[in-house]
CSV table of C-alpha atoms in Angstrom, one decimal:
chain,number,residue,atom,x,y,z
A,674,UNK,CA,59.6,123.3,147.2
A,675,UNK,CA,62.8,123.9,145.2
A,676,UNK,CA,63.0,122.0,141.9
A,677,UNK,CA,66.1,120.0,141.5
A,678,UNK,CA,68.3,121.2,138.7
A,679,UNK,CA,69.2,118.7,136.1
A,680,UNK,CA,72.9,117.7,136.2
A,681,UNK,CA,74.5,116.0,133.3
A,682,UNK,CA,76.6,112.9,134.0
A,683,UNK,CA,80.3,113.6,134.8
A,684,UNK,CA,81.5,111.7,131.7
A,685,UNK,CA,79.9,114.3,129.4
A,686,UNK,CA,82.4,116.9,130.6
A,687,UNK,CA,85.3,115.0,129.1
A,688,UNK,CA,87.1,116.3,126.1
A,689,UNK,CA,86.5,113.1,124.2
A,690,UNK,CA,82.7,113.3,124.6
A,691,UNK,CA,82.7,117.0,123.6
A,692,UNK,CA,84.8,116.3,120.6
A,693,UNK,CA,82.6,113.4,119.5
A,694,UNK,CA,79.5,115.6,119.8
A,695,UNK,CA,81.1,118.4,117.9
A,696,UNK,CA,82.4,116.1,115.1
A,697,UNK,CA,79.0,114.4,114.8
A,698,UNK,CA,77.2,117.7,114.6
A,699,UNK,CA,79.6,119.1,112.0
A,700,UNK,CA,79.5,115.9,109.9
A,701,UNK,CA,75.8,115.7,110.0
A,702,UNK,CA,75.5,119.4,109.0
A,703,UNK,CA,78.0,119.0,106.2
A,704,UNK,CA,76.4,115.8,104.9
A,705,UNK,CA,72.9,117.3,105.0
A,706,UNK,CA,74.1,120.4,103.1
A,707,UNK,CA,75.9,118.4,100.5
A,708,UNK,CA,73.1,115.9,100.1
A,709,UNK,CA,70.6,118.7,99.7
A,710,UNK,CA,72.7,120.4,97.0
A,711,UNK,CA,73.3,117.1,95.1
A,712,UNK,CA,69.6,116.1,95.4
A,713,UNK,CA,68.4,119.5,94.1
A,714,UNK,CA,70.8,119.5,91.2
A,715,UNK,CA,70.1,116.0,90.0
A,716,UNK,CA,66.4,116.3,90.5
A,717,UNK,CA,66.3,119.5,88.5
A,718,UNK,CA,68.3,117.8,85.7
A,719,UNK,CA,66.0,114.7,85.7
A,720,UNK,CA,62.9,116.8,85.7
A,721,UNK,CA,64.1,119.0,82.9
A,722,UNK,CA,64.9,116.0,80.7
A,723,UNK,CA,61.4,114.5,81.4
A,724,UNK,CA,59.8,117.9,80.7
A,725,UNK,CA,61.6,118.3,77.4
A,726,UNK,CA,60.7,114.8,76.3
A,727,UNK,CA,57.0,115.3,77.2
A,728,UNK,CA,56.9,118.7,75.5
A,729,UNK,CA,58.3,117.2,72.4
A,730,UNK,CA,55.6,114.5,72.5
A,731,UNK,CA,53.0,117.3,73.0
A,732,UNK,CA,54.4,119.0,69.9
A,733,UNK,CA,53.9,115.8,67.9
A,734,UNK,CA,50.5,115.3,69.3
A,735,UNK,CA,49.5,118.9,68.4
A,736,UNK,CA,50.7,118.3,64.8
A,737,UNK,CA,48.7,115.1,64.6
A,738,UNK,CA,45.6,116.8,66.0
A,739,UNK,CA,45.8,119.7,63.6
A,740,UNK,CA,46.3,117.3,60.6
A,741,UNK,CA,43.4,115.3,61.7
A,742,UNK,CA,45.5,112.2,62.2
A,743,UNK,CA,45.1,109.7,65.0
A,744,UNK,CA,46.8,110.8,68.2
A,745,UNK,CA,49.8,108.8,69.4
A,746,UNK,CA,49.5,106.6,72.5
A,747,UNK,CA,49.9,108.5,75.8
A,748,UNK,CA,48.0,111.5,74.6
A,749,UNK,CA,44.4,112.8,74.1
A,750,UNK,CA,42.0,115.6,74.3
A,751,UNK,CA,40.7,116.2,77.9
A,752,UNK,CA,42.0,112.7,78.9
A,753,UNK,CA,40.8,111.2,82.2
A,754,UNK,CA,43.3,111.8,85.0
A,755,UNK,CA,44.5,115.1,83.6
A,756,UNK,CA,45.3,117.3,86.7
A,757,UNK,CA,42.8,120.1,87.1
A,758,UNK,CA,45.5,122.8,87.3
A,759,UNK,CA,46.9,121.8,83.9
A,760,UNK,CA,43.3,121.6,82.4
A,761,UNK,CA,42.6,125.1,83.6
A,762,UNK,CA,46.0,126.3,82.3
A,763,UNK,CA,45.3,124.8,78.8
A,764,UNK,CA,41.8,126.3,78.8
A,765,UNK,CA,43.4,129.7,79.3
A,766,UNK,CA,45.5,129.3,76.2
A,767,UNK,CA,48.8,128.4,77.8
A,768,UNK,CA,51.1,125.4,78.0
A,769,UNK,CA,52.3,123.7,81.2
A,770,UNK,CA,53.8,120.6,82.6
A,771,UNK,CA,53.2,118.7,85.9
A,772,UNK,CA,54.3,115.5,87.6
A,773,UNK,CA,51.2,113.4,88.6
A,774,UNK,CA,49.8,109.9,88.3
A,775,UNK,CA,48.6,108.8,84.8
A,776,UNK,CA,47.7,105.4,83.2
A,777,UNK,CA,50.6,103.7,81.6
A,778,UNK,CA,50.4,103.8,77.7
A,779,UNK,CA,50.9,100.0,77.5
A,780,UNK,CA,49.4,98.2,80.5
A,781,UNK,CA,47.2,101.0,81.6
A,782,UNK,CA,48.1,100.8,85.3
A,783,UNK,CA,48.5,104.2,86.9
A,784,UNK,CA,52.0,105.4,87.8
A,785,UNK,CA,54.0,108.6,88.1
A,786,UNK,CA,54.0,110.5,84.8
A,787,UNK,CA,55.1,113.8,83.4
A,788,UNK,CA,52.1,115.6,82.0
A,789,UNK,CA,52.1,118.4,79.3
A,790,UNK,CA,49.0,120.2,78.2
A,791,UNK,CA,48.1,122.9,75.7
A,792,UNK,CA,45.0,124.6,74.2
A,793,UNK,CA,43.1,122.8,71.5
A,794,UNK,CA,39.8,124.5,70.3
A,795,UNK,CA,38.9,125.5,73.9
A,796,UNK,CA,39.8,122.2,75.2
A,797,UNK,CA,43.0,120.7,76.7
A,798,UNK,CA,45.3,118.7,74.5
A,799,UNK,CA,47.5,116.6,76.7
A,800,UNK,CA,50.4,114.1,76.5
A,801,UNK,CA,52.2,112.2,79.2
A,802,UNK,CA,55.3,110.1,79.5
A,803,UNK,CA,56.4,107.6,82.1
A,804,UNK,CA,58.2,109.2,85.0
A,805,UNK,CA,58.7,106.1,87.1
A,806,UNK,CA,62.3,105.5,85.9
A,807,UNK,CA,63.2,109.1,86.8
A,808,UNK,CA,61.5,108.8,90.2
A,809,UNK,CA,63.4,105.6,90.9
A,810,UNK,CA,66.7,107.3,89.8
A,811,UNK,CA,66.0,110.2,92.3
A,812,UNK,CA,65.0,107.7,95.1
A,813,UNK,CA,68.2,105.7,94.5
A,814,UNK,CA,70.3,108.8,94.5
A,815,UNK,CA,68.7,109.8,97.9
A,816,UNK,CA,69.5,106.4,99.3
A,817,UNK,CA,73.1,106.6,98.1
A,818,UNK,CA,73.5,110.1,99.6
A,819,UNK,CA,72.1,108.9,103.0
A,820,UNK,CA,74.3,105.8,103.0
A,821,UNK,CA,77.5,107.6,101.9
A,822,UNK,CA,76.8,110.3,104.5
A,823,UNK,CA,76.4,107.8,107.3
A,824,UNK,CA,79.6,106.1,106.2
A,825,UNK,CA,81.4,109.4,106.0
A,826,UNK,CA,80.2,110.5,109.4
A,827,UNK,CA,81.3,107.2,111.0
A,828,UNK,CA,84.7,107.3,109.3
A,829,UNK,CA,85.2,110.9,110.3
A,830,UNK,CA,84.0,110.3,113.8
A,831,UNK,CA,86.4,107.3,114.3
A,832,UNK,CA,89.3,109.2,112.8
A,833,UNK,CA,88.5,112.3,115.0
A,834,UNK,CA,88.1,110.2,118.1
A,835,UNK,CA,91.4,108.5,117.4
A,836,UNK,CA,93.2,111.8,117.0
A,837,UNK,CA,91.5,113.3,120.1
A,838,UNK,CA,92.1,110.2,122.1
A,839,UNK,CA,95.9,110.5,121.5
A,840,UNK,CA,95.7,114.1,122.7
A,841,UNK,CA,93.6,113.2,125.8
A,842,UNK,CA,95.9,110.3,126.7
A,843,UNK,CA,98.9,112.7,126.7
A,844,UNK,CA,96.9,115.2,128.8
A,845,UNK,CA,95.9,112.4,131.2
A,846,UNK,CA,99.6,111.4,131.4
A,847,UNK,CA,100.5,115.0,132.3
A,848,UNK,CA,97.8,115.1,134.9
A,849,UNK,CA,99.0,111.8,136.4
A,850,UNK,CA,102.6,113.2,136.6
A,851,UNK,CA,101.3,116.4,138.2
A,852,UNK,CA,99.5,114.4,140.9
A,853,UNK,CA,102.6,112.3,141.6
A,854,UNK,CA,104.6,115.5,142.0
A,855,UNK,CA,102.0,117.0,144.3
A,856,UNK,CA,102.2,113.7,146.3
A,857,UNK,CA,105.9,114.2,146.8
A,858,UNK,CA,107.4,112.1,143.9
A,859,UNK,CA,109.7,114.8,142.5
A,860,UNK,CA,111.4,112.4,140.2
A,861,UNK,CA,108.2,112.0,138.1
A,862,UNK,CA,108.4,113.4,134.6
A,863,UNK,CA,106.1,113.4,131.6
A,864,UNK,CA,109.0,112.9,129.2
A,865,UNK,CA,106.9,113.6,126.1
A,866,UNK,CA,108.9,112.3,123.0
A,867,UNK,CA,108.1,115.6,121.2
A,868,UNK,CA,110.2,117.5,123.7
A,869,UNK,CA,113.3,115.4,123.3
A,870,UNK,CA,114.6,117.4,120.4
A,871,UNK,CA,114.1,121.1,120.6
A,872,UNK,CA,114.3,121.5,116.8
A,873,UNK,CA,111.2,119.3,116.4
A,874,UNK,CA,107.9,121.1,116.0
A,875,UNK,CA,105.8,120.8,119.2
A,876,UNK,CA,102.1,121.0,119.7
A,877,UNK,CA,100.3,122.6,122.6
A,878,UNK,CA,100.3,119.4,124.7
A,879,UNK,CA,104.0,118.9,124.2
A,880,UNK,CA,104.6,122.5,125.3
A,881,UNK,CA,102.5,122.0,128.5
A,882,UNK,CA,104.3,118.7,129.2
A,883,UNK,CA,107.7,120.4,128.7
A,884,UNK,CA,106.7,123.2,131.0
A,885,UNK,CA,105.5,120.7,133.7
A,886,UNK,CA,108.8,118.8,133.5
A,887,UNK,CA,110.8,122.0,133.8
A,888,UNK,CA,108.7,123.1,136.7
A,889,UNK,CA,109.3,119.8,138.4
A,890,UNK,CA,113.0,119.9,137.9
A,891,UNK,CA,113.3,123.4,139.2
A,892,UNK,CA,111.1,122.6,142.2
A,893,UNK,CA,113.2,119.4,142.9
A,894,UNK,CA,116.5,121.4,142.8
A,895,UNK,CA,115.1,124.0,145.1
A,896,UNK,CA,113.8,121.5,147.6
A,897,UNK,CA,117.0,119.5,147.5
A,898,UNK,CA,119.0,122.6,148.1
A,899,UNK,CA,116.8,123.5,151.1
A,900,UNK,CA,117.0,119.9,152.4
A,901,UNK,CA,120.8,119.9,152.1
A,902,UNK,CA,121.0,123.3,153.8
A,903,UNK,CA,118.8,122.2,156.7
A,904,UNK,CA,120.8,119.0,157.1
A,905,UNK,CA,124.1,120.8,156.9
A,906,UNK,CA,123.1,123.4,159.4
A,907,UNK,CA,121.8,120.8,161.8
A,908,UNK,CA,125.0,118.7,161.4
A,909,UNK,CA,127.2,121.7,161.9
A,910,UNK,CA,125.3,122.7,165.1
A,911,UNK,CA,125.7,119.3,166.7
A,912,UNK,CA,129.5,119.7,167.3
A,913,UNK,CA,129.4,123.1,169.1
A,914,UNK,CA,126.2,122.0,171.0
A,915,UNK,CA,128.0,118.9,172.2
A,916,UNK,CA,130.8,121.0,173.5
A,917,UNK,CA,128.4,123.6,175.0
A,918,UNK,CA,126.6,120.8,176.8
A,919,UNK,CA,129.8,119.5,178.3
A,920,UNK,CA,130.8,123.0,179.3
A,921,UNK,CA,127.5,123.6,181.1
A,922,UNK,CA,128.3,120.7,183.3
A,923,UNK,CA,131.3,122.6,184.6
A,924,UNK,CA,129.4,125.6,185.6
A,925,UNK,CA,128.7,126.2,189.3
A,926,UNK,CA,125.2,125.3,190.5
A,927,UNK,CA,122.7,128.2,190.5
A,928,UNK,CA,119.9,129.8,188.7
A,929,UNK,CA,122.0,131.2,185.8
A,930,UNK,CA,123.4,127.7,185.2
A,931,UNK,CA,120.0,126.2,185.0
A,932,UNK,CA,118.8,128.8,182.5
A,933,UNK,CA,121.9,128.1,180.3
A,934,UNK,CA,121.4,124.3,180.5
A,935,UNK,CA,117.7,124.7,179.7
A,936,UNK,CA,118.5,126.7,176.6
A,937,UNK,CA,121.2,124.3,175.5
A,938,UNK,CA,118.7,121.4,175.8
A,939,UNK,CA,116.2,123.3,173.7
A,940,UNK,CA,118.8,124.0,171.0
A,941,UNK,CA,119.9,120.4,171.1
A,942,UNK,CA,116.3,119.2,170.7
A,943,UNK,CA,115.7,121.7,167.9
A,944,UNK,CA,118.8,120.4,166.1
A,945,UNK,CA,117.7,116.8,166.4
A,946,UNK,CA,114.2,117.8,165.0
A,947,UNK,CA,115.9,119.5,162.1
A,948,UNK,CA,117.9,116.4,161.3
A,949,UNK,CA,114.8,114.3,161.5
A,950,UNK,CA,112.9,116.6,159.2
A,951,UNK,CA,115.8,116.6,156.7
A,952,UNK,CA,115.7,112.8,156.7
A,953,UNK,CA,111.9,112.8,156.2
A,954,UNK,CA,112.2,115.2,153.3
A,955,UNK,CA,114.9,113.1,151.7
A,956,UNK,CA,112.5,110.1,151.9
A,957,UNK,CA,115.3,107.8,152.8
A,958,UNK,CA,113.8,106.5,156.1
A,959,UNK,CA,113.6,102.7,156.5
A,960,UNK,CA,110.8,101.2,158.7
A,961,UNK,CA,111.1,98.3,161.1
A,962,UNK,CA,107.7,96.7,160.9
A,963,UNK,CA,106.4,94.5,163.6
A,964,UNK,CA,103.0,93.6,165.2
A,965,UNK,CA,102.2,95.5,168.4
A,966,UNK,CA,99.2,96.0,170.7
A,967,UNK,CA,98.2,99.6,170.2
A,968,UNK,CA,96.8,100.3,173.7
A,969,UNK,CA,99.9,99.4,175.7
A,970,UNK,CA,102.1,101.4,173.3
A,971,UNK,CA,99.9,104.5,173.8
A,972,UNK,CA,99.8,104.1,177.6
A,973,UNK,CA,103.6,103.9,177.7
A,974,UNK,CA,104.0,107.0,175.6
A,975,UNK,CA,101.7,108.9,178.0
A,976,UNK,CA,103.7,107.7,181.0
A,977,UNK,CA,107.0,108.7,179.4
A,978,UNK,CA,105.7,112.2,178.7
A,979,UNK,CA,105.2,112.9,182.4
A,980,UNK,CA,102.2,115.1,181.5
A,981,UNK,CA,98.8,114.6,183.1
A,982,UNK,CA,96.9,112.9,180.3
A,983,UNK,CA,93.7,110.9,180.6
A,984,UNK,CA,93.9,107.5,178.7
A,985,UNK,CA,90.8,105.8,177.4
A,986,UNK,CA,91.1,102.4,175.9
A,987,UNK,CA,88.3,101.0,173.7
A,988,UNK,CA,88.4,98.0,171.5
A,989,UNK,CA,91.8,96.3,171.6
A,990,UNK,CA,93.7,96.1,168.3
A,991,UNK,CA,97.0,94.9,167.0
A,992,UNK,CA,98.8,97.0,164.4
A,993,UNK,CA,101.7,96.3,162.1
A,994,UNK,CA,104.0,99.3,162.4
A,995,UNK,CA,107.3,100.7,163.4
A,996,UNK,CA,106.9,101.1,167.2
A,997,UNK,CA,109.7,103.7,167.6
A,998,UNK,CA,108.1,106.0,164.9
A,999,UNK,CA,104.6,105.3,166.3
A,1000,UNK,CA,105.7,106.4,169.7
A,1001,UNK,CA,107.3,109.5,168.2
A,1002,UNK,CA,104.0,110.4,166.5
A,1003,UNK,CA,101.8,109.9,169.6
A,1004,UNK,CA,104.4,111.7,171.8
A,1005,UNK,CA,104.4,114.7,169.6
A,1006,UNK,CA,100.6,114.8,169.5
A,1007,UNK,CA,100.4,114.6,173.3
A,1008,UNK,CA,103.1,117.2,173.8
A,1009,UNK,CA,101.5,119.6,171.3
A,1010,UNK,CA,98.1,119.2,173.1
A,1011,UNK,CA,99.7,120.2,176.4
A,1012,UNK,CA,101.8,122.9,175.0
A,1013,UNK,CA,99.2,124.7,172.9
A,1014,UNK,CA,95.9,123.4,174.2
A,1015,UNK,CA,94.2,123.4,177.6
A,1016,UNK,CA,93.5,120.6,180.0
A,1017,UNK,CA,92.1,118.1,180.2
A,1018,UNK,CA,94.1,116.3,177.5
A,1019,UNK,CA,92.5,113.0,176.5
A,1020,UNK,CA,94.1,110.1,174.6
A,1021,UNK,CA,91.7,107.5,173.3
A,1022,UNK,CA,92.7,104.3,171.6
A,1023,UNK,CA,89.8,102.5,169.9
A,1024,UNK,CA,90.7,99.8,167.5
A,1025,UNK,CA,93.4,100.9,165.1
A,1026,UNK,CA,92.7,104.6,165.8
A,1027,UNK,CA,94.4,106.9,168.3
A,1028,UNK,CA,92.8,110.2,169.1
A,1029,UNK,CA,94.4,113.0,171.1
A,1030,UNK,CA,92.3,116.0,172.0
A,1031,UNK,CA,92.5,119.0,174.3
A,1032,UNK,CA,90.0,121.7,175.4
A,1033,UNK,CA,91.9,124.7,174.2
A,1034,UNK,CA,91.2,127.1,171.3
A,1035,UNK,CA,91.7,124.4,168.7
A,1036,UNK,CA,94.0,124.2,165.7
A,1037,UNK,CA,94.6,127.4,163.7
A,1038,UNK,CA,92.7,127.8,160.4
A,1039,UNK,CA,95.9,127.5,158.3
A,1040,UNK,CA,96.7,124.1,159.8
A,1041,UNK,CA,93.2,122.7,159.2
A,1042,UNK,CA,93.3,123.9,155.6
A,1043,UNK,CA,96.9,123.0,154.5
A,1044,UNK,CA,98.4,121.0,157.3
A,1045,UNK,CA,101.2,121.9,159.7
A,1046,UNK,CA,103.9,124.3,158.6
A,1047,UNK,CA,107.3,124.3,160.0
A,1048,UNK,CA,108.5,127.4,161.9
A,1049,UNK,CA,105.0,128.7,162.1
A,1050,UNK,CA,102.9,128.8,165.3
A,1051,UNK,CA,100.1,130.8,166.7
A,1052,UNK,CA,98.8,131.4,170.1
A,1053,UNK,CA,100.6,132.1,173.4
A,1054,UNK,CA,102.5,128.8,173.4
A,1055,UNK,CA,106.1,128.6,172.4
A,1056,UNK,CA,107.4,126.3,169.7
A,1057,UNK,CA,109.0,126.0,166.3
A,1058,UNK,CA,106.1,124.4,164.4
A,1059,UNK,CA,108.2,121.2,164.0
A,1060,UNK,CA,106.3,118.7,166.2
A,1061,UNK,CA,103.2,118.2,164.1
A,1062,UNK,CA,105.3,118.4,161.0
A,1063,UNK,CA,107.5,115.5,162.2
A,1064,UNK,CA,104.4,113.6,163.4
A,1065,UNK,CA,102.8,114.0,159.9
A,1066,UNK,CA,106.0,112.9,158.2
A,1067,UNK,CA,106.5,109.9,160.4
A,1068,UNK,CA,102.8,108.9,160.0
A,1069,UNK,CA,103.3,108.8,156.2
A,1070,UNK,CA,106.5,106.7,156.7
A,1071,UNK,CA,104.6,104.0,158.7
A,1072,UNK,CA,101.6,104.1,156.3
A,1073,UNK,CA,99.2,105.7,158.8
A,1074,UNK,CA,96.8,108.6,158.2
A,1075,UNK,CA,97.0,111.6,160.5
A,1076,UNK,CA,94.1,114.0,160.5
A,1077,UNK,CA,93.6,117.3,162.3
A,1078,UNK,CA,90.1,118.7,163.1
A,1079,UNK,CA,88.1,120.6,165.6
A,1080,UNK,CA,86.4,118.6,168.4
A,1081,UNK,CA,82.6,118.8,168.4
A,1082,UNK,CA,82.5,120.5,171.8
A,1083,UNK,CA,85.6,122.6,171.3
A,1084,UNK,CA,89.3,122.0,171.3
A,1085,UNK,CA,91.8,120.5,169.0
A,1086,UNK,CA,91.4,116.9,167.8
A,1087,UNK,CA,94.2,114.8,166.1
A,1088,UNK,CA,93.3,111.4,164.8
A,1089,UNK,CA,95.9,108.8,163.8
A,1090,UNK,CA,94.6,105.8,161.9
A,1091,UNK,CA,97.0,102.8,161.6
A,1092,UNK,CA,96.8,99.7,159.4
A,1093,UNK,CA,95.3,97.0,161.6
A,1094,UNK,CA,97.0,93.6,161.7
A,1095,UNK,CA,94.8,90.7,160.7
A,1096,UNK,CA,95.9,87.2,161.4
A,1097,UNK,CA,95.0,84.6,158.7
A,1098,UNK,CA,95.7,81.5,160.8
A,1099,UNK,CA,94.3,80.1,164.1
A,1100,UNK,CA,97.6,79.6,165.8
A,1101,UNK,CA,98.6,81.4,168.9
A,1102,UNK,CA,100.7,84.6,168.8
A,1103,UNK,CA,103.6,83.2,170.9
A,1104,UNK,CA,105.6,82.6,167.8
A,1105,UNK,CA,105.2,86.1,166.3
A,1106,UNK,CA,108.7,87.6,166.0
A,1107,UNK,CA,107.3,91.1,166.0
A,1108,UNK,CA,105.0,90.8,168.9
A,1109,UNK,CA,105.2,92.9,172.1
A,1110,UNK,CA,106.8,90.6,174.5
A,1111,UNK,CA,108.7,92.5,177.1
A,1112,UNK,CA,110.2,90.9,180.2
A,1113,UNK,CA,107.0,91.6,182.2
A,1114,UNK,CA,104.7,90.3,179.5
A,1115,UNK,CA,104.0,93.8,178.2
A,1116,UNK,CA,105.7,95.9,175.6
A,1117,UNK,CA,109.4,95.9,175.1
A,1118,UNK,CA,110.6,99.2,176.8
A,1119,UNK,CA,113.2,99.8,174.1
A,1120,UNK,CA,112.6,102.6,171.6
A,1121,UNK,CA,110.5,104.9,173.8
A,1122,UNK,CA,109.8,108.5,172.9
A,1123,UNK,CA,112.6,110.9,173.1
A,1124,UNK,CA,112.3,114.0,175.2
A,1125,UNK,CA,109.6,116.6,174.8
A,1126,UNK,CA,108.9,117.2,171.1
A,1127,UNK,CA,108.0,120.6,169.7
A,1128,UNK,CA,104.4,121.2,168.9
A,1129,UNK,CA,102.9,123.5,166.4
């Protein structure tokens, strides 16, 4: 059985968290180092002062012992409580000092003391001084070091998080703008104030923001140039195609005339598709929303296509959409299935979802990964790669989601999900101005799908 690897929470990957951990670790390390140095220096100084004082007292005690005078308080020969190591050192003829407990010279209660001992006729002559004040001084110093270190760590951490937070907010702003640009909003800009004046010093975040804005501006200019070129070409082609269409009507009947007329119709449809794509790219399309029954709309599109398509209706649903654009999307999906797939082609409307599938080789890999690409097709079918591109663009305009996938048992599957209409009152639908009320009680026949759209 494989052991599950521990995965840290996603928030620990943020720059703010990493900066906080780094700053905390550095502050703790620096505070510990400085505290250790200060504690060592002050403790050494306090101990030296206590040792000098005790040794001076031992000198006075030695003089009194040699003169046969009474020993001063806090001294004695082999006094009780004398540390064994100092007793042994004095017995060996040497002097030494040591911090240990000893009875207080006045009240006799034991407490920390600085001992000093030296030889005296084979015994140990010792003196001790109170070390409690020195110990309290060192303990107070330690508390002050710890308290000031915690305050310094907190202040440094807050200041560091504030500075890092400003940087991360600017980075998040750049990321949001990048996502808006990738979603198609080419007018989005970071507009970092540090990039407003070139003479002003810029940090790395400002440099990245400026580069992103420059990239967006360049991309916008290129796309606008391509859009204008596509629209201009399509507009320029309309006039000669109109004349060519009229001229074909004057040709005598026959096979050559039918071939010419067929090619003219194809060129005219291609020109209209190019104009539609240019309008979609410019994002200037206006939708005419109304409430429609999805099933009848799908059935009418299939009938208008003239292609043998099986229609399966599931749960009925009403959708709020632009019917003309919806018919354009469904018609393009059906035409693409017949053009590039294999029969049977099945259209299924279940709730607010319309699915179109065929039993052919399926969508190419590039389309499943990155979506349809204009003027790119694969397989034996003919086309310009504009049908699915237009379907995807029109779906975005009406607020629908168009997905391309492989059917479980083979073939291409296109799924269109529309916003379902939900009525909030209990009244009947006869007063709905956007309802599907044709003369025969079905859908209004106006706005049906144009011609045979080009598939990918």
